[in-house]
Amino acid sequence: MDKIVIEGGKKLYGELNISGAKNSALPIIAATLLTDEESIIENVPPLRDVASMLKLLKTLGARVSHEKEIVRIKPSRNLKYIAPYKMVSTMRASFCVLGPLIARLGKAEVSLPGGCIIGPRPIDLHLKGLQELGVKVKIEGGYVKATASRLRGNDIFLGGAFGSSVLATGNVMMAATLAKGTTYIENAACEPEVVDLTRFLIKMGARIEGVGTHLLKITGVKKLHGVRHRVIPDRIEAGTFMLATAMIGGNVLLRDALPEHNGVLIDKLKTIGVTIRKHKNSVTVVKKTRKLLPVNITTMPYPGFPTDLQAQMMALMTVTPGISVITEKVYPERFMHISELNRMGANIFLEGSSAIINGTKKLSGAPVMASDLRASAALVIAGLAAEDRSEVHRVYHLDRGYYKIEEKLRDIGANIWREKE
Ligand code: EPU
C-alpha cells in the first residue's frame, strides 16, 4: 500500500489540466449496456473506480479496452444478467448496471452495494423508480433480483429524505429509455454528471426532454445505438485544486475546468476573499497574503454546495481565523475527516450534522489516515498548508477518484510524493 508524503508550506503557481469526471464516466459506462453496438468514451481517466466498472462490464459479457483515456465498449448480444457481490460491493456506482440490464434482458441480479464509510446509502429510490416502470423486485441472498416482461412508462417521483438522487435518477432514466410509452421523472437530480449521462443517452437515440431540470420526460424507443462521447471535466477535482490554492496561497490556472459547474464554490471563495477569474473553459485562482474571512456552508443537491467538496472546504476553514459552520444535508454522517484534521491542530467539533470550525493560524504536519475519497483529498491539501511533514496513509481511497494528484500538485510547486508503506 502507498502513502503520500508532504512537506508543507510551498505556495502553488502554474497551470494544470483537470481530468474527465469520474462520476460522469461511471454511469455512462453502465449506459453502454443499453445496446450491443460499440461505444467510444473519451476523456476517461484511468482511476481505480473506472477499472472496477470496466471489470464488471467484462464479467457481464462486454469487450472493453481503456487506452490513453479512451474507453471502448462492445457489449455482447448475449449479456449475462448477474452482477456479482465481489464487484458491486467495492463501488456503489456499479449498482447502475441494474437499469440497463433489466431494460435489455428483462432480468437482472445485482448485488446490493452495501454500507459505506460516509454513512448509510440506501437504494430505495432506485428500486421504487424501477418498480413503477413495471419491474418486479425481490431481495434475496444479498442480491436485488429483478424481472420484467416489458417496461412501461409511468409518472415517477424520485425524492427521498435528502432530496434527489444522482444515481437513482440515472438508473431509472436508463431503464425508461427502452420502456413502452412515456415516463416522467419528477424531482430528478440535475447535477452536471446527470446532464452528461442524459446527453449520452440522447446521442444513443433516446428521446429525453427537460435535460438539466427536475422534470425529465422520457419517451421510450425500441433500440439504442453505439456512440462516441467526451466526458465533461471533473468539477470536484477542479474544486479541490481551487480550495488547495485558496488554502495555501499562489496563482493557479485550471485548464479544462467549467466555471459554470462550480458556481456556488466560486461565489463562496469570492466572499471569503479569494480572487477567481472565470474564462470559457478554465478558471484562475489567486490567493495573496490577505487574510480570508470565515463562512457558513450547507451542502445540498446541485446547484447547492456539493457534499463532495465539503471535506476540502473544511480544510480551508481550519486556517481561516474566526468561526465557520459547515452543515451536511446530503450525507449527515460524512465527517470522518474531522478527527484527522484535529490531529493536525485544527479546532473542529461536531454538533449534529454541523461542524463548527474555529479557524487557527497554522496547522502542523502529522501522520493521518484517509477514510474515504474526499476526506483523503482534504488531508492532502491540509498537509500542503501545514508546517513540516505530513503523511497520508491508505491512499488507495485517493486513487479511486483523483488521477495523478501528487504529480499535478508537484507541477504547480508542491513538495509532495508517494512512498510504499
Ligand atoms: N438516497 C436515498 N435513497 C436512495 C438513494 C439515495 O435515500 O435510493 C439518499 C442518500 O443516502 C443521500 C442522498 O439521497 O442522502 C443523495 O445521494 P445520491 O443518491 O444522490 O448519491 P449517489 O448517487 O449514490 C453520487 C456520487 C457521490 C456524491 C452523491 C451526491 C457517483 C458515482 N457518486 O452518489 O460521489 O456524493 O452523488 O452528490 O456519482 C464521491 O465521488 O466521492 C461520491 C461519494
Short mmCIF file of C-alpha atoms and ligand atoms in Angstrom, two decimals:
data_model
loop_
_atom_site.label_atom_id
_atom_site.label_comp_id
_atom_site.label_asym_id
_atom_site.label_seq_id
_atom_site.Cartn_x
_atom_site.Cartn_y
_atom_site.Cartn_z
CA MET A 1 0.00 0.00 0.00
CA ASP A 2 1.19 3.55 -0.71
CA LYS A 3 1.28 6.65 1.42
CA ILE A 4 1.52 10.31 0.36
CA VAL A 5 4.28 12.33 1.97
CA ILE A 6 4.07 16.14 2.04
CA GLU A 7 6.48 18.83 3.16
CA GLY A 8 4.05 21.71 3.65
CA GLY A 9 4.34 25.43 3.20
CA LYS A 10 5.13 25.84 -0.51
CA LYS A 11 2.80 28.15 -2.43
CA LEU A 12 1.20 26.94 -5.68
CA TYR A 13 1.99 28.62 -9.01
CA GLY A 14 1.35 27.47 -12.57
CA GLU A 15 -1.17 25.62 -14.70
CA LEU A 16 -2.71 22.19 -14.60
CA ASN A 17 -5.25 20.14 -16.56
CA ILE A 18 -8.45 18.88 -15.00
CA SER A 19 -9.33 15.28 -15.90
CA GLY A 20 -12.67 13.88 -17.05
CA ALA A 21 -15.36 13.47 -14.39
CA LYS A 22 -15.35 10.09 -12.64
CA ASN A 23 -18.99 10.48 -11.63
CA SER A 24 -19.99 11.09 -15.26
CA ALA A 25 -17.86 8.32 -16.67
CA LEU A 26 -19.16 5.57 -14.35
CA PRO A 27 -22.91 5.74 -15.18
CA ILE A 28 -22.08 6.41 -18.85
CA ILE A 29 -20.06 3.19 -18.91
CA ALA A 30 -23.13 1.40 -17.46
CA ALA A 31 -25.33 3.03 -20.14
CA THR A 32 -23.29 1.43 -22.94
CA LEU A 33 -25.04 -1.84 -21.98
CA LEU A 34 -28.27 -0.47 -23.47
CA THR A 35 -27.08 -1.52 -26.94
CA ASP A 36 -24.93 -4.28 -28.41
CA GLU A 37 -23.13 -1.76 -30.64
CA GLU A 38 -19.71 -0.34 -29.76
CA SER A 39 -19.47 2.97 -27.87
CA ILE A 40 -16.35 5.09 -27.52
CA ILE A 41 -16.00 7.33 -24.48
CA GLU A 42 -13.23 9.93 -24.39
CA ASN A 43 -11.64 11.82 -21.50
CA VAL A 44 -11.92 8.93 -19.04
CA PRO A 45 -9.00 8.97 -16.58
CA PRO A 46 -7.56 5.58 -15.56
CA LEU A 47 -8.87 5.64 -11.99
CA ARG A 48 -9.43 2.65 -9.74
CA ASP A 49 -13.24 3.08 -9.85
CA VAL A 50 -13.19 3.18 -13.66
CA ALA A 51 -11.13 -0.03 -13.74
CA SER A 52 -13.64 -1.69 -11.34
CA MET A 53 -16.59 -0.65 -13.52
CA LEU A 54 -14.91 -1.92 -16.69
CA LYS A 55 -14.12 -5.22 -14.97
CA LEU A 56 -17.81 -5.59 -14.10
CA LEU A 57 -18.82 -4.94 -17.73
CA LYS A 58 -16.34 -7.57 -18.86
CA THR A 59 -17.90 -10.04 -16.42
CA LEU A 60 -21.31 -9.20 -17.90
CA GLY A 61 -20.01 -10.06 -21.36
CA ALA A 62 -18.73 -6.81 -22.87
CA ARG A 63 -15.44 -6.38 -24.75
CA VAL A 64 -13.67 -3.45 -23.14
CA SER A 65 -10.45 -1.52 -23.59
CA HIS A 66 -9.07 1.60 -21.93
CA GLU A 67 -6.10 3.31 -23.58
CA LYS A 68 -4.97 6.93 -23.48
CA GLU A 69 -8.14 7.97 -21.63
CA ILE A 70 -10.37 6.44 -24.34
CA VAL A 71 -12.71 3.64 -23.33
CA ARG A 72 -14.18 1.34 -25.98
CA ILE A 73 -17.03 -0.95 -25.02
CA LYS A 74 -18.75 -3.53 -27.22
CA PRO A 75 -21.42 -5.34 -25.19
CA SER A 76 -22.23 -8.86 -26.29
CA ARG A 77 -25.64 -9.77 -27.76
CA ASN A 78 -25.88 -12.39 -25.01
CA LEU A 79 -25.17 -10.34 -21.94
CA LYS A 80 -25.04 -12.10 -18.59
CA TYR A 81 -27.56 -10.82 -16.06
CA ILE A 82 -25.69 -11.32 -12.78
CA ALA A 83 -23.54 -8.54 -11.31
CA PRO A 84 -21.63 -10.35 -8.56
CA TYR A 85 -21.12 -9.22 -4.95
CA LYS A 86 -17.33 -9.13 -5.28
CA MET A 87 -17.57 -6.34 -7.84
CA VAL A 88 -20.63 -4.32 -6.81
CA SER A 89 -19.59 -4.22 -3.14
CA THR A 90 -16.38 -2.32 -3.96
CA MET A 91 -18.14 0.57 -5.61
CA ARG A 92 -21.67 1.91 -5.42
CA ALA A 93 -21.84 3.24 -8.98
CA SER A 94 -21.77 -0.34 -10.26
CA PHE A 95 -25.36 -0.68 -9.00
CA CYS A 96 -26.19 1.43 -12.07
CA VAL A 97 -25.97 -1.62 -14.32
CA LEU A 98 -29.37 -2.66 -12.94
CA GLY A 99 -31.39 -0.22 -15.11
CA PRO A 100 -29.67 -1.09 -18.41
CA LEU A 101 -29.68 -4.86 -17.71
CA ILE A 102 -33.38 -5.00 -16.89
CA ALA A 103 -34.18 -2.85 -19.93
CA ARG A 104 -32.21 -5.08 -22.29
CA LEU A 105 -32.71 -8.52 -20.80
CA GLY A 106 -35.94 -8.30 -18.76
CA LYS A 107 -33.95 -9.91 -15.97
CA ALA A 108 -31.11 -8.83 -13.69
CA GLU A 109 -29.49 -9.90 -10.44
CA VAL A 110 -27.32 -7.20 -8.97
CA SER A 111 -25.64 -7.45 -5.60
CA LEU A 112 -26.70 -4.88 -3.01
CA PRO A 113 -23.92 -2.29 -2.83
CA GLY A 114 -23.60 -2.45 0.96
CA GLY A 115 -22.56 0.10 3.57
CA CYS A 116 -20.21 2.97 3.19
CA ILE A 117 -17.92 4.97 5.43
CA ILE A 118 -19.70 8.23 4.54
CA GLY A 119 -22.96 6.96 6.13
CA PRO A 120 -25.98 4.88 5.12
CA ARG A 121 -26.53 4.75 1.38
CA PRO A 122 -29.93 3.18 0.71
CA ILE A 123 -31.20 2.15 -2.72
CA ASP A 124 -34.92 2.55 -2.09
CA LEU A 125 -35.29 5.28 -4.73
CA HIS A 126 -33.59 3.13 -7.40
CA LEU A 127 -36.00 0.29 -6.62
CA LYS A 128 -39.10 2.49 -6.33
CA GLY A 129 -38.44 4.02 -9.74
CA LEU A 130 -37.83 0.67 -11.42
CA GLN A 131 -40.88 -0.90 -9.75
CA GLU A 132 -43.02 1.94 -11.07
CA LEU A 133 -41.76 1.05 -14.56
CA GLY A 134 -43.16 -2.46 -14.02
CA VAL A 135 -40.10 -4.26 -12.66
CA LYS A 136 -40.75 -6.99 -10.08
CA VAL A 137 -38.11 -6.83 -7.36
CA LYS A 138 -37.10 -9.39 -4.75
CA ILE A 139 -34.20 -9.07 -2.33
CA GLU A 140 -32.64 -12.45 -1.73
CA GLY A 141 -29.20 -13.56 -0.56
CA GLY A 142 -27.85 -10.02 -0.69
CA TYR A 143 -28.96 -9.54 -4.29
CA VAL A 144 -31.65 -7.45 -5.94
CA LYS A 145 -33.39 -9.92 -8.24
CA ALA A 146 -35.39 -8.07 -10.84
CA THR A 147 -37.66 -9.30 -13.62
CA ALA A 148 -39.92 -7.55 -16.10
CA SER A 149 -41.79 -8.79 -19.15
CA ARG A 150 -42.00 -5.27 -20.65
CA LEU A 151 -41.13 -1.97 -19.01
CA ARG A 152 -43.96 0.56 -19.13
CA GLY A 153 -43.62 4.33 -18.83
CA ASN A 154 -45.08 5.95 -15.71
CA ASP A 155 -45.06 9.13 -13.61
CA ILE A 156 -42.34 8.68 -11.02
CA PHE A 157 -41.50 10.95 -8.10
CA LEU A 158 -37.85 10.32 -7.14
CA GLY A 159 -37.35 12.24 -3.91
CA GLY A 160 -36.18 10.95 -0.54
CA ALA A 161 -35.47 12.42 2.88
CA PHE A 162 -32.31 14.04 1.49
CA GLY A 163 -33.73 15.27 -1.79
CA SER A 164 -32.99 13.99 -5.27
CA SER A 165 -30.63 11.11 -6.02
CA VAL A 166 -27.94 11.27 -8.70
CA LEU A 167 -27.53 7.57 -9.42
CA ALA A 168 -31.22 6.66 -8.88
CA THR A 169 -32.13 9.28 -11.50
CA GLY A 170 -29.53 7.73 -13.82
CA ASN A 171 -30.64 4.15 -13.19
CA VAL A 172 -34.35 4.84 -13.71
CA MET A 173 -33.77 7.14 -16.70
CA MET A 174 -31.63 4.47 -18.41
CA ALA A 175 -34.33 1.83 -17.93
CA ALA A 176 -37.06 4.21 -19.14
CA THR A 177 -35.30 4.88 -22.46
CA LEU A 178 -36.35 1.41 -23.67
CA ALA A 179 -39.75 1.27 -21.91
CA LYS A 180 -43.06 1.32 -23.77
CA GLY A 181 -44.65 4.77 -23.54
CA THR A 182 -43.70 7.92 -21.70
CA THR A 183 -42.02 8.28 -18.32
CA TYR A 184 -41.89 11.45 -16.27
CA ILE A 185 -39.25 11.61 -13.55
CA GLU A 186 -40.19 14.31 -11.06
CA ASN A 187 -37.57 15.63 -8.64
CA ALA A 188 -34.86 14.31 -10.94
CA ALA A 189 -31.30 15.15 -9.90
CA CYS A 190 -29.79 17.84 -12.14
CA GLU A 191 -26.09 17.53 -11.33
CA PRO A 192 -23.84 18.17 -14.39
CA GLU A 193 -23.00 14.43 -14.32
CA VAL A 194 -26.70 13.54 -14.74
CA VAL A 195 -26.86 16.02 -17.64
CA ASP A 196 -23.80 14.38 -19.21
CA LEU A 197 -25.41 10.94 -18.94
CA THR A 198 -28.64 12.33 -20.43
CA ARG A 199 -26.73 13.80 -23.38
CA PHE A 200 -25.01 10.45 -23.90
CA LEU A 201 -28.39 8.67 -23.94
CA ILE A 202 -29.83 11.22 -26.39
CA LYS A 203 -26.86 10.61 -28.71
CA MET A 204 -27.64 6.88 -28.46
CA GLY A 205 -31.14 7.63 -29.79
CA ALA A 206 -33.08 8.08 -26.53
CA ARG A 207 -35.90 10.65 -26.52
CA ILE A 208 -35.47 12.77 -23.40
CA GLU A 209 -36.79 16.27 -22.71
CA GLY A 210 -36.14 18.57 -19.77
CA VAL A 211 -32.38 17.95 -19.72
CA GLY A 212 -30.83 19.54 -16.64
CA THR A 213 -34.18 20.21 -14.94
CA HIS A 214 -36.05 18.48 -12.12
CA LEU A 215 -38.63 17.11 -14.57
CA LEU A 216 -37.46 14.66 -17.20
CA LYS A 217 -39.77 13.36 -19.93
CA ILE A 218 -38.56 10.13 -21.49
CA THR A 219 -40.37 8.66 -24.47
CA GLY A 220 -39.36 5.04 -24.83
CA VAL A 221 -37.77 3.84 -28.08
CA LYS A 222 -37.25 0.28 -29.39
CA LYS A 223 -33.49 0.37 -29.84
CA LEU A 224 -30.44 2.46 -28.97
CA HIS A 225 -27.11 2.70 -30.79
CA GLY A 226 -23.41 2.84 -30.00
CA VAL A 227 -21.98 6.39 -29.99
CA ARG A 228 -18.87 8.47 -29.37
CA HIS A 229 -18.89 10.87 -26.41
CA ARG A 230 -16.47 13.05 -24.46
CA VAL A 231 -16.98 13.12 -20.70
CA ILE A 232 -17.24 16.57 -19.02
CA PRO A 233 -14.38 17.86 -16.85
CA ASP A 234 -14.40 16.81 -13.20
CA ARG A 235 -15.88 19.72 -11.22
CA ILE A 236 -14.91 18.08 -7.92
CA GLU A 237 -11.27 17.71 -8.96
CA ALA A 238 -11.31 21.35 -10.16
CA GLY A 239 -12.93 22.44 -6.89
CA THR A 240 -10.32 20.54 -4.88
CA PHE A 241 -7.47 22.40 -6.63
CA MET A 242 -9.30 25.71 -6.22
CA LEU A 243 -9.60 25.07 -2.49
CA ALA A 244 -5.96 23.94 -2.29
CA THR A 245 -4.81 27.22 -3.86
CA ALA A 246 -7.12 29.24 -1.59
CA MET A 247 -5.70 27.46 1.45
CA ILE A 248 -2.02 27.52 0.59
CA GLY A 249 -1.77 30.70 -1.49
CA GLY A 250 -0.48 31.29 -5.01
CA ASN A 251 -1.83 31.72 -8.52
CA VAL A 252 -3.06 28.70 -10.47
CA LEU A 253 -4.80 28.33 -13.83
CA LEU A 254 -7.02 25.25 -14.07
CA ARG A 255 -7.39 24.24 -17.70
CA ASP A 256 -10.47 22.24 -18.78
CA ALA A 257 -12.49 23.43 -15.79
CA LEU A 258 -16.01 24.72 -16.45
CA PRO A 259 -16.69 27.64 -14.09
CA GLU A 260 -20.46 27.25 -14.52
CA HIS A 261 -20.27 23.82 -12.85
CA ASN A 262 -18.70 25.30 -9.71
CA GLY A 263 -20.89 28.39 -9.32
CA VAL A 264 -21.57 28.10 -5.60
CA LEU A 265 -17.94 27.30 -4.72
CA ILE A 266 -16.71 30.27 -6.75
CA ASP A 267 -19.24 32.52 -5.02
CA LYS A 268 -18.14 31.32 -1.55
CA LEU A 269 -14.45 31.71 -2.40
CA LYS A 270 -15.03 35.27 -3.60
CA THR A 271 -16.99 36.03 -0.42
CA ILE A 272 -14.13 34.90 1.78
CA GLY A 273 -11.56 36.93 -0.14
CA VAL A 274 -10.07 34.71 -2.87
CA THR A 275 -9.75 36.17 -6.38
CA ILE A 276 -11.36 33.99 -9.05
CA ARG A 277 -11.19 34.73 -12.77
CA LYS A 278 -13.62 32.77 -14.89
CA HIS A 279 -12.73 32.01 -18.51
CA LYS A 280 -14.60 29.93 -21.07
CA ASN A 281 -13.06 26.55 -20.26
CA SER A 282 -10.76 27.42 -17.41
CA VAL A 283 -10.54 29.18 -14.07
CA THR A 284 -7.74 31.17 -12.44
CA VAL A 285 -7.48 31.16 -8.65
CA VAL A 286 -5.36 33.80 -6.92
CA LYS A 287 -4.76 33.94 -3.21
CA LYS A 288 -2.41 36.65 -1.95
CA THR A 289 -1.37 37.01 1.67
CA ARG A 290 -4.53 38.85 2.72
CA LYS A 291 -6.47 37.08 5.48
CA LEU A 292 -9.60 35.17 4.49
CA LEU A 293 -12.99 35.53 6.19
CA PRO A 294 -14.97 32.73 7.85
CA VAL A 295 -18.11 31.45 6.10
CA ASN A 296 -21.14 29.23 6.64
CA ILE A 297 -21.84 26.45 4.17
CA THR A 298 -24.68 23.95 3.76
CA THR A 299 -24.28 21.07 1.35
CA MET A 300 -27.22 20.37 -0.94
CA PRO A 301 -28.00 18.75 -4.27
CA TYR A 302 -26.84 20.76 -7.32
CA PRO A 303 -26.72 23.73 -7.74
CA GLY A 304 -26.15 23.83 -3.96
CA PHE A 305 -22.74 23.36 -2.36
CA PRO A 306 -21.54 19.83 -3.28
CA THR A 307 -21.08 17.30 -0.48
CA ASP A 308 -18.05 16.04 -2.45
CA LEU A 309 -16.24 19.33 -1.66
CA GLN A 310 -17.33 19.56 1.98
CA ALA A 311 -14.20 17.98 3.48
CA GLN A 312 -11.84 20.08 1.34
CA MET A 313 -13.79 23.27 2.23
CA MET A 314 -13.47 22.31 5.89
CA ALA A 315 -9.70 22.02 5.50
CA LEU A 316 -9.63 25.61 4.19
CA MET A 317 -11.80 26.84 7.08
CA THR A 318 -9.39 25.34 9.65
CA VAL A 319 -6.84 28.06 8.78
CA THR A 320 -9.36 30.87 8.29
CA PRO A 321 -9.49 32.90 11.52
CA GLY A 322 -13.00 33.09 13.05
CA ILE A 323 -15.88 30.63 13.38
CA SER A 324 -17.20 28.83 10.29
CA VAL A 325 -20.08 26.36 10.26
CA ILE A 326 -20.48 23.58 7.70
CA THR A 327 -23.79 21.71 7.69
CA GLU A 328 -24.04 18.43 5.78
CA LYS A 329 -27.51 17.90 4.31
CA VAL A 330 -26.71 15.18 1.80
CA TYR A 331 -24.78 12.69 3.97
CA PRO A 332 -25.32 13.85 7.58
CA GLU A 333 -22.59 11.48 8.84
CA ARG A 334 -19.87 12.39 6.35
CA PHE A 335 -17.42 13.77 8.91
CA MET A 336 -14.68 11.14 9.29
CA HIS A 337 -12.06 13.75 8.37
CA ILE A 338 -12.73 15.89 11.46
CA SER A 339 -10.67 13.79 13.87
CA GLU A 340 -7.76 13.64 11.40
CA LEU A 341 -7.82 17.41 10.77
CA ASN A 342 -7.87 17.92 14.55
CA ARG A 343 -4.73 15.75 14.79
CA MET A 344 -3.07 18.40 12.61
CA GLY A 345 -4.00 21.15 15.07
CA ALA A 346 -7.43 22.12 13.75
CA ASN A 347 -10.19 23.04 16.18
CA ILE A 348 -13.41 21.46 14.91
CA PHE A 349 -16.31 19.97 16.83
CA LEU A 350 -19.43 18.28 15.61
CA GLU A 351 -22.93 19.31 16.67
CA GLY A 352 -25.45 17.00 14.98
CA SER A 353 -24.78 17.29 11.27
CA SER A 354 -22.97 20.63 11.60
CA ALA A 355 -19.24 21.06 12.05
CA ILE A 356 -18.16 24.14 13.93
CA ILE A 357 -14.69 25.21 12.91
CA ASN A 358 -12.68 27.63 14.97
CA GLY A 359 -10.04 28.71 12.49
CA THR A 360 -6.43 28.75 13.66
CA LYS A 361 -3.45 30.40 12.00
CA LYS A 362 -1.46 27.28 11.18
CA LEU A 363 -1.80 23.52 11.04
CA SER A 364 1.11 21.31 11.97
CA GLY A 365 2.13 18.31 9.89
CA ALA A 366 1.18 14.87 11.24
CA PRO A 367 0.64 11.29 10.14
CA VAL A 368 -3.06 10.94 9.25
CA MET A 369 -5.35 8.24 7.93
CA ALA A 370 -7.59 8.65 4.88
CA SER A 371 -11.09 7.26 5.40
CA ASP A 372 -12.77 7.96 2.07
CA LEU A 373 -12.05 9.60 -1.24
CA ARG A 374 -12.88 13.24 -0.47
CA ALA A 375 -11.59 13.05 3.11
CA SER A 376 -8.25 11.94 1.61
CA ALA A 377 -8.19 15.00 -0.64
CA ALA A 378 -8.91 17.25 2.35
CA LEU A 379 -6.00 15.73 4.26
CA VAL A 380 -3.66 16.20 1.30
CA ILE A 381 -4.46 19.91 0.98
CA ALA A 382 -4.27 20.33 4.75
CA GLY A 383 -0.81 18.73 4.60
CA LEU A 384 0.25 21.17 1.86
CA ALA A 385 -0.73 24.10 4.07
CA ALA A 386 0.71 22.68 7.31
CA GLU A 387 4.14 23.33 8.74
CA ASP A 388 6.62 20.44 8.43
CA ARG A 389 5.93 16.93 7.23
CA SER A 390 2.62 15.10 6.91
CA GLU A 391 1.96 11.53 5.82
CA VAL A 392 -1.43 10.50 4.48
CA HIS A 393 -1.94 6.75 4.85
CA ARG A 394 -4.40 4.47 3.00
CA VAL A 395 -4.21 6.49 -0.20
CA TYR A 396 -5.98 3.81 -2.19
CA HIS A 397 -9.11 5.89 -1.44
CA LEU A 398 -7.49 8.80 -3.27
CA ASP A 399 -6.66 6.63 -6.28
CA ARG A 400 -10.37 5.82 -6.69
CA GLY A 401 -11.11 9.36 -7.85
CA TYR A 402 -8.06 11.60 -8.39
CA TYR A 403 -5.79 10.98 -11.35
CA LYS A 404 -2.09 11.62 -10.54
CA ILE A 405 -2.97 14.15 -7.83
CA GLU A 406 0.57 14.28 -6.45
CA GLU A 407 2.10 14.78 -9.91
CA LYS A 408 -0.36 17.58 -10.70
CA LEU A 409 0.40 19.27 -7.38
CA ARG A 410 4.15 18.87 -7.89
CA ASP A 411 3.81 20.56 -11.29
CA ILE A 412 2.50 23.67 -9.54
CA GLY A 413 5.21 23.72 -6.90
CA ALA A 414 4.07 21.47 -4.06
CA ASN A 415 6.59 19.30 -2.26
CA ILE A 416 4.66 16.03 -2.32
CA TRP A 417 5.47 12.46 -3.28
CA ARG A 418 4.28 8.87 -2.95
CA GLU A 419 6.10 6.16 -0.99
CA LYS A 420 5.48 2.49 -0.34
CA GLU A 421 4.27 1.86 3.23
N1 EPU B 1 -30.62 8.26 -1.07
C1 EPU B 1 -31.73 7.63 -0.58
N2 EPU B 1 -32.23 6.57 -1.30
C2 EPU B 1 -31.69 6.16 -2.47
C3 EPU B 1 -30.55 6.83 -2.97
C4 EPU B 1 -30.04 7.88 -2.24
O1 EPU B 1 -32.25 7.98 0.48
O2 EPU B 1 -32.19 5.21 -3.07
C5 EPU B 1 -30.06 9.38 -0.31
C6 EPU B 1 -28.59 9.19 0.05
O3 EPU B 1 -28.44 8.40 1.21
C7 EPU B 1 -28.13 10.62 0.23
C8 EPU B 1 -28.93 11.36 -0.84
O4 EPU B 1 -30.04 10.51 -1.16
O5 EPU B 1 -28.51 11.09 1.50
C9 EPU B 1 -28.17 11.68 -2.11
O6 EPU B 1 -27.48 10.52 -2.57
P1 EPU B 1 -27.32 10.20 -4.11
O7 EPU B 1 -28.18 9.04 -4.44
O8 EPU B 1 -27.51 11.44 -4.91
O9 EPU B 1 -25.82 9.71 -4.16
P2 EPU B 1 -25.25 8.71 -5.22
O10 EPU B 1 -25.98 8.92 -6.48
O11 EPU B 1 -25.20 7.35 -4.66
C10 EPU B 1 -23.44 10.30 -6.25
C11 EPU B 1 -21.94 10.37 -6.30
C12 EPU B 1 -21.38 10.67 -4.92
C13 EPU B 1 -21.97 12.00 -4.45
C14 EPU B 1 -23.51 11.93 -4.46
C15 EPU B 1 -24.18 13.23 -4.10
C16 EPU B 1 -21.38 8.85 -8.09
C17 EPU B 1 -20.71 7.62 -8.52
N3 EPU B 1 -21.41 9.10 -6.78
O12 EPU B 1 -23.76 9.23 -5.35
O13 EPU B 1 -19.97 10.81 -5.09
O14 EPU B 1 -21.53 12.29 -3.15
O15 EPU B 1 -23.97 11.55 -5.77
O16 EPU B 1 -23.80 14.23 -4.97
O17 EPU B 1 -21.86 9.61 -8.91
C18 EPU B 1 -17.72 10.80 -4.47
O18 EPU B 1 -17.44 10.99 -5.66
O19 EPU B 1 -16.87 10.90 -3.54
C19 EPU B 1 -19.10 10.45 -4.11
C20 EPU B 1 -19.43 9.89 -2.95
#
